[in-house]
């Protein structure tokens, strides 16, 4: 149950793997001890690992990019889900050090992939709202890119809509400065937050990511179908790329394709994989 079961829950036996229930885990793990252990993990650095989930062109079966997803191997508790520790990292400010680690590590993996001939893949990095509060945010992104020779257009920063709500003017200016360096911007979990369509005019975003909650209900709910149809329409009108997340079935793929969304990500193609497994997966795609 390597990557789907994010952590082992005490009392479920030695192979006890649990589904994705962060609230359950926090009842076993005291929040304060997570915070302390996270601080220690940040200091040590070797408890984190990056997993990669391929982003696919559904028609050709080629990968266009990889979303970078952090994993925390807790020395005693096993895998702890980012849904559990990222919010704590954000509240405590540890997110800054964690994101730095992610950026550096991801850039080193990009260089390794390029050396293997996979030099066309964009890396999707999740950044938290707090990253944009800091005056040195641009430098923190640019230095690792330069260090590993990653062209800026191969970095795709995934930001959540909620970020766009706070302190809009300064965020607009900062995202624009980041875009001016050539880095790509995707709006993550599109449609789930206090989405203000008006903002789309003001950010030069490259792409919107259709949230997996809509994809999950495709084929079951007329509403989700209509929402995805509307989001694809928005993407087309704003000349943005669009990708659907959480694609698990051939039926979802088929409907998305009919709706005009051709880029997809989800368990149907691949789960998030550790680096070696990612390379193996990429070797099975037509273009490599
Ligand atoms: P997200 O950015 O929305 O990432 C997508 C999540 O959906 C990932 O969970 C991924 O493993 C999962 N997923 C992918 N395909 C499918 C599918 O077909 N079905 C289902 N049910 N799920 C799928 P993960 O890796 O546990 O990450 C959870 C969240 O933690 C991410 O949501 C993101 O908000 C955050 N996160 C992960 N890595 C990082 C990181 O390096 N930095 C920051 N700031 N946040 C991160
Ligand atoms: Ca994301
Ligand atoms: Ca998402
Ligand atoms: Ca999410």
Coordinates of C-alpha atoms and ligand atoms in Angstrom, one line a residue:
X1 CA 0.0 0.0 0.0
X2 CA 3.1 2.1 -0.5
X3 CA 1.9 5.5 -1.6
X4 CA -1.9 5.6 -1.3
X5 CA -1.9 4.6 2.3
X6 CA -0.2 7.6 3.6
X7 CA 0.5 6.4 7.1
X8 CA 0.0 3.6 9.4
X9 CA -2.5 3.9 12.0
X10 CA -1.7 2.4 15.4
X11 CA -3.8 -0.6 16.3
X12 CA -4.4 -1.8 12.8
X13 CA -1.8 -4.5 12.9
X14 CA 1.6 -4.4 11.3
X15 CA 0.3 -4.0 7.8
X16 CA -2.4 -1.6 8.9
X17 CA -2.8 0.9 6.1
X18 CA -5.5 3.5 6.3
X19 CA -7.2 5.6 3.7
X20 CA -6.8 9.3 3.6
X21 CA -8.2 10.5 6.9
X22 CA -6.1 13.2 8.3
X23 CA -8.5 14.0 11.2
X24 CA -8.1 10.4 12.3
X25 CA -4.4 10.7 12.4
X26 CA -4.4 13.9 14.4
X27 CA -6.4 12.1 17.1
X28 CA -3.6 9.6 17.4
X29 CA -0.8 12.0 17.0
X30 CA -0.8 14.9 19.3
X31 CA -0.5 18.1 17.4
X32 CA 2.3 19.5 19.5
X33 CA 4.4 16.4 19.0
X34 CA 3.9 16.6 15.2
X35 CA 5.1 20.2 15.4
X36 CA 8.2 19.3 17.4
X37 CA 8.9 16.3 15.2
X38 CA 8.5 18.4 12.1
X39 CA 10.9 20.9 13.4
X40 CA 13.4 18.1 13.9
X41 CA 12.7 16.7 10.5
X42 CA 13.4 20.0 8.9
X43 CA 16.7 20.2 10.7
X44 CA 17.7 16.7 9.7
X45 CA 16.3 16.9 6.1
X46 CA 16.5 13.1 5.4
X47 CA 13.0 12.3 6.5
X48 CA 11.4 13.9 3.5
X49 CA 11.1 12.5 0.1
X50 CA 9.6 13.8 -3.2
X51 CA 7.1 11.7 -5.1
X52 CA 6.1 12.6 -8.7
X53 CA 2.7 12.2 -10.4
X54 CA 2.7 12.3 -14.2
X55 CA 0.5 14.8 -15.9
X56 CA -0.7 13.2 -19.1
X57 CA -1.8 14.2 -22.6
X58 CA -4.8 11.8 -22.7
X59 CA -4.8 11.4 -26.5
X60 CA -1.1 10.5 -27.0
X61 CA -0.3 8.9 -23.7
X62 CA 2.7 11.3 -23.3
X63 CA 3.6 12.9 -20.1
X64 CA 3.8 16.7 -20.2
X65 CA 4.9 17.3 -16.6
X66 CA 5.2 15.9 -13.1
X67 CA 3.5 17.2 -10.0
X68 CA 5.9 17.2 -7.1
X69 CA 4.4 15.9 -3.9
X70 CA 6.2 15.8 -0.6
X71 CA 6.3 12.7 1.7
X72 CA 7.3 12.6 5.3
X73 CA 8.7 9.4 6.6
X74 CA 8.2 9.9 10.3
X75 CA 10.8 7.7 12.2
X76 CA 8.1 6.3 14.5
X77 CA 4.7 6.9 12.9
X78 CA 5.6 6.0 9.3
X79 CA 4.3 8.1 6.5
X80 CA 2.4 11.2 7.5
X81 CA 0.2 12.8 4.9
X82 CA 1.0 16.3 3.7
X83 CA -2.6 17.1 4.4
X84 CA -1.7 16.7 8.0
X85 CA 1.7 18.4 8.3
X86 CA 1.6 21.1 5.6
X87 CA -1.1 23.1 7.5
X88 CA 1.0 22.8 10.6
X89 CA 4.1 23.8 8.7
X90 CA 2.2 26.9 7.4
X91 CA 1.0 27.9 10.9
X92 CA 4.4 27.6 12.4
X93 CA 6.4 29.1 9.6
X94 CA 8.3 25.8 9.0
X95 CA 6.8 25.8 5.5
X96 CA 9.5 28.3 4.3
X97 CA 12.3 25.8 5.0
X98 CA 10.2 22.9 3.7
X99 CA 9.5 24.7 0.4
X100 CA 13.1 25.6 0.0
X101 CA 14.0 21.9 0.5
X102 CA 11.3 20.9 -2.1
X103 CA 12.5 23.5 -4.6
X104 CA 16.2 22.5 -4.4
X105 CA 15.4 18.8 -4.4
X106 CA 13.0 19.1 -7.3
X107 CA 15.5 21.0 -9.3
X108 CA 18.2 18.4 -8.7
X109 CA 15.7 15.7 -9.9
X110 CA 15.0 17.8 -13.0
X111 CA 18.7 17.8 -13.8
X112 CA 18.8 14.0 -13.3
X113 CA 15.8 13.5 -15.5
X114 CA 17.3 15.7 -18.2
X115 CA 20.5 13.7 -18.1
X116 CA 18.3 10.6 -18.8
X117 CA 16.8 12.3 -21.8
X118 CA 13.5 13.4 -20.1
X119 CA 14.1 17.1 -20.7
X120 CA 10.6 18.2 -21.8
X121 CA 8.8 17.7 -18.5
X122 CA 7.5 20.6 -16.5
X123 CA 7.7 20.3 -12.7
X124 CA 4.6 21.4 -10.8
X125 CA 5.5 22.7 -7.3
X126 CA 3.0 23.4 -4.7
X127 CA 3.6 26.7 -2.9
X128 CA 1.7 27.9 0.1
X129 CA 0.2 31.3 0.4
X130 CA 2.9 32.3 2.9
X131 CA 5.6 32.0 0.3
X132 CA 4.3 35.1 -1.3
X133 CA 4.4 37.2 1.9
X134 CA 8.2 37.2 1.9
X135 CA 10.2 39.8 0.2
X136 CA 12.8 37.3 -0.9
X137 CA 10.3 34.9 -2.6
X138 CA 11.7 35.6 -6.1
X139 CA 15.3 34.9 -5.2
X140 CA 14.3 31.7 -3.3
X141 CA 12.8 30.4 -6.5
X142 CA 15.4 31.6 -8.9
X143 CA 18.6 30.5 -7.1
X144 CA 17.8 26.7 -7.2
X145 CA 16.7 27.0 -10.8
X146 CA 20.0 28.6 -11.8
X147 CA 22.0 26.3 -9.6
X148 CA 20.7 23.2 -11.5
X149 CA 20.2 24.9 -14.9
X150 CA 16.5 24.5 -14.9
X151 CA 14.9 26.8 -17.6
X152 CA 12.2 28.9 -15.8
X153 CA 9.4 27.8 -18.1
X154 CA 9.9 24.2 -16.8
X155 CA 8.8 25.3 -13.4
X156 CA 5.1 25.4 -12.9
X157 CA 4.0 26.9 -9.5
X158 CA 0.7 25.6 -8.3
X159 CA -1.1 28.0 -6.1
X160 CA -4.5 27.8 -4.5
X161 CA -7.2 30.2 -5.1
X162 CA -7.5 31.3 -1.5
X163 CA -4.1 32.9 -1.9
X164 CA -5.5 35.2 -4.5
X165 CA -8.1 36.6 -2.0
X166 CA -5.7 38.0 0.5
X167 CA -3.9 41.3 -0.1
X168 CA -4.8 41.1 -3.8
X169 CA -2.8 44.1 -5.1
X170 CA 0.6 43.0 -3.7
X171 CA 0.0 39.3 -4.7
X172 CA -0.9 40.4 -8.3
X173 CA 2.3 42.3 -8.5
X174 CA 4.4 39.4 -7.1
X175 CA 2.8 36.8 -9.3
X176 CA 3.5 39.1 -12.3
X177 CA 7.1 39.5 -11.3
X178 CA 7.4 35.7 -11.1
X179 CA 5.7 35.3 -14.5
X180 CA 8.1 37.9 -16.0
X181 CA 11.0 35.5 -15.1
X182 CA 9.3 32.9 -17.4
X183 CA 8.0 30.6 -14.6
X184 CA 4.5 29.2 -15.2
X185 CA 1.6 29.6 -12.8
X186 CA -1.3 27.2 -12.3
X187 CA -4.3 27.8 -10.2
X188 CA -4.8 24.6 -8.1
X189 CA -8.1 23.2 -6.9
X190 CA -9.9 25.5 -9.3
X191 CA -13.6 26.0 -8.4
X192 CA -13.4 25.0 -4.8
X193 CA -12.6 28.2 -3.0
X194 CA -13.9 31.7 -3.0
X195 CA -13.3 31.7 -6.7
X196 CA -13.6 35.1 -8.1
X197 CA -13.6 34.9 -11.9
X198 CA -12.7 38.6 -12.0
X199 CA -9.2 37.8 -10.8
X200 CA -8.5 35.7 -13.8
X201 CA -8.3 38.9 -15.8
X202 CA -5.6 40.3 -13.5
X203 CA -3.2 37.4 -13.2
X204 CA -1.3 36.1 -16.2
X205 CA -1.8 32.5 -15.1
X206 CA -1.0 29.8 -17.6
X207 CA -3.3 27.1 -16.4
X208 CA -6.1 26.1 -14.2
X209 CA -6.4 22.7 -12.5
X210 CA -9.9 21.3 -12.2
X211 CA -10.3 20.0 -8.7
X212 CA -10.6 16.3 -8.2
X213 CA -13.9 16.6 -6.3
X214 CA -15.6 17.6 -9.6
X215 CA -13.9 14.8 -11.5
X216 CA -14.9 12.2 -8.8
X217 CA -18.6 13.0 -9.3
X218 CA -18.4 12.9 -13.1
X219 CA -20.9 10.4 -14.5
X220 CA -22.8 10.5 -11.2
X221 CA -23.8 14.1 -10.9
X222 CA -25.1 16.4 -13.6
X223 CA -23.9 19.3 -11.5
X224 CA -20.2 18.2 -11.7
X225 CA -20.6 17.7 -15.4
X226 CA -21.9 21.3 -15.8
X227 CA -19.2 22.7 -13.6
X228 CA -16.4 21.1 -15.5
X229 CA -18.0 22.2 -18.8
X230 CA -18.1 25.8 -17.4
X231 CA -14.5 25.6 -16.2
X232 CA -13.3 24.3 -19.6
X233 CA -15.2 27.1 -21.2
X234 CA -13.6 29.7 -19.0
X235 CA -10.1 28.2 -19.8
X236 CA -10.9 28.5 -23.5
X237 CA -12.1 32.0 -23.3
X238 CA -9.2 33.2 -21.2
X239 CA -6.8 31.2 -23.4
X240 CA -5.5 29.2 -20.5
X241 CA -4.5 25.6 -20.4
X242 CA -6.6 23.3 -18.3
X243 CA -5.8 20.0 -16.6
X244 CA -8.2 17.7 -14.7
X245 CA -7.0 16.2 -11.4
X246 CA -8.0 12.9 -9.7
X247 CA -8.8 11.0 -12.9
X248 CA -9.4 7.4 -11.8
X249 CA -11.5 5.8 -14.5
X250 CA -11.7 5.4 -18.2
X251 CA -15.2 6.8 -18.0
X252 CA -14.0 10.0 -16.4
X253 CA -11.3 10.2 -19.1
X254 CA -13.8 9.8 -21.8
X255 CA -16.2 12.5 -20.5
X256 CA -13.3 14.9 -19.9
X257 CA -12.1 14.4 -23.4
X258 CA -15.6 15.0 -24.8
X259 CA -15.7 18.3 -22.8
X260 CA -12.5 19.4 -24.4
X261 CA -10.1 18.8 -21.5
X262 CA -7.1 16.8 -22.7
X263 CA -4.6 17.1 -20.0
X264 CA -5.1 14.9 -17.0
X265 CA -3.6 13.6 -13.9
X266 CA -4.8 10.8 -11.6
X267 CA -4.5 7.2 -10.5
X268 CA -5.9 6.0 -13.8
X269 CA -2.5 6.9 -15.3
X270 CA -0.3 6.7 -12.3
X271 CA -0.2 7.2 -8.6
X272 CA 2.5 9.6 -7.3
X273 CA 5.8 7.6 -7.5
X274 CA 9.2 7.8 -6.0
X275 CA 11.9 9.0 -8.3
X276 CA 13.2 5.6 -9.6
X277 CA 9.6 4.4 -10.3
X278 CA 8.9 7.7 -12.0
X279 CA 11.7 7.1 -14.5
X280 CA 10.4 3.6 -15.1
X281 CA 7.0 5.0 -15.8
X282 CA 8.3 7.6 -18.2
X283 CA 10.1 4.9 -20.2
X284 CA 6.8 3.3 -20.9
X285 CA 5.4 6.5 -22.5
X286 CA 5.6 6.9 -26.3
X287 CA 7.7 10.0 -26.3
X288 CA 11.0 9.7 -24.4
Ligands
LIG1 P1 -3.0 18.8 -4.2 O1 -1.9 19.8 -4.6 O2 -4.3 19.1 -4.6 O3 -2.4 17.4 -4.7 C1 -3.2 16.4 -5.3 C2 -3.5 15.3 -4.3 O4 -4.4 14.3 -4.8 C3 -2.2 14.5 -3.9 O5 -2.3 14.1 -2.6 C4 -2.3 13.3 -4.8 O6 -1.6 12.2 -4.4 C5 -3.8 13.1 -4.8 N1 -4.2 12.4 -6.0 C6 -3.6 12.3 -7.2 N2 -4.4 11.6 -8.1 C7 -5.4 11.2 -7.4 C8 -6.6 10.3 -7.8 O7 -6.7 9.9 -8.9 N3 -7.5 10.1 -6.8 C9 -7.4 10.6 -5.6 N4 -8.3 10.3 -4.7 N5 -6.3 11.4 -5.2 C10 -5.4 11.6 -6.1 P2 -1.1 14.3 -1.6 O8 0.2 14.0 -2.3 O9 -1.4 13.5 -0.3 O10 -1.0 15.8 -1.2 C11 -2.1 16.4 -0.5 C12 -2.0 17.9 -0.5 O11 -0.8 18.3 0.2 C13 -1.7 18.5 -1.9 O12 -3.0 18.6 -2.6 C14 -1.1 19.8 -1.6 O13 -2.1 20.8 -1.3 C15 -0.3 19.4 -0.4 N6 1.1 19.2 -0.7 C16 1.7 18.1 -1.2 N7 3.0 18.3 -1.4 C17 3.3 19.6 -1.1 C18 4.5 20.4 -1.1 O14 5.6 20.0 -1.5 N8 4.3 21.7 -0.7 C19 3.1 22.2 -0.3 N9 3.0 23.5 0.1 N10 2.0 21.5 -0.3 C20 2.1 20.2 -0.7
LIG2 CA1 -1.3 20.7 -6.5
LIG3 CA1 -5.2 20.1 -6.5
LIG4 CA1 -5.8 20.0 -2.6

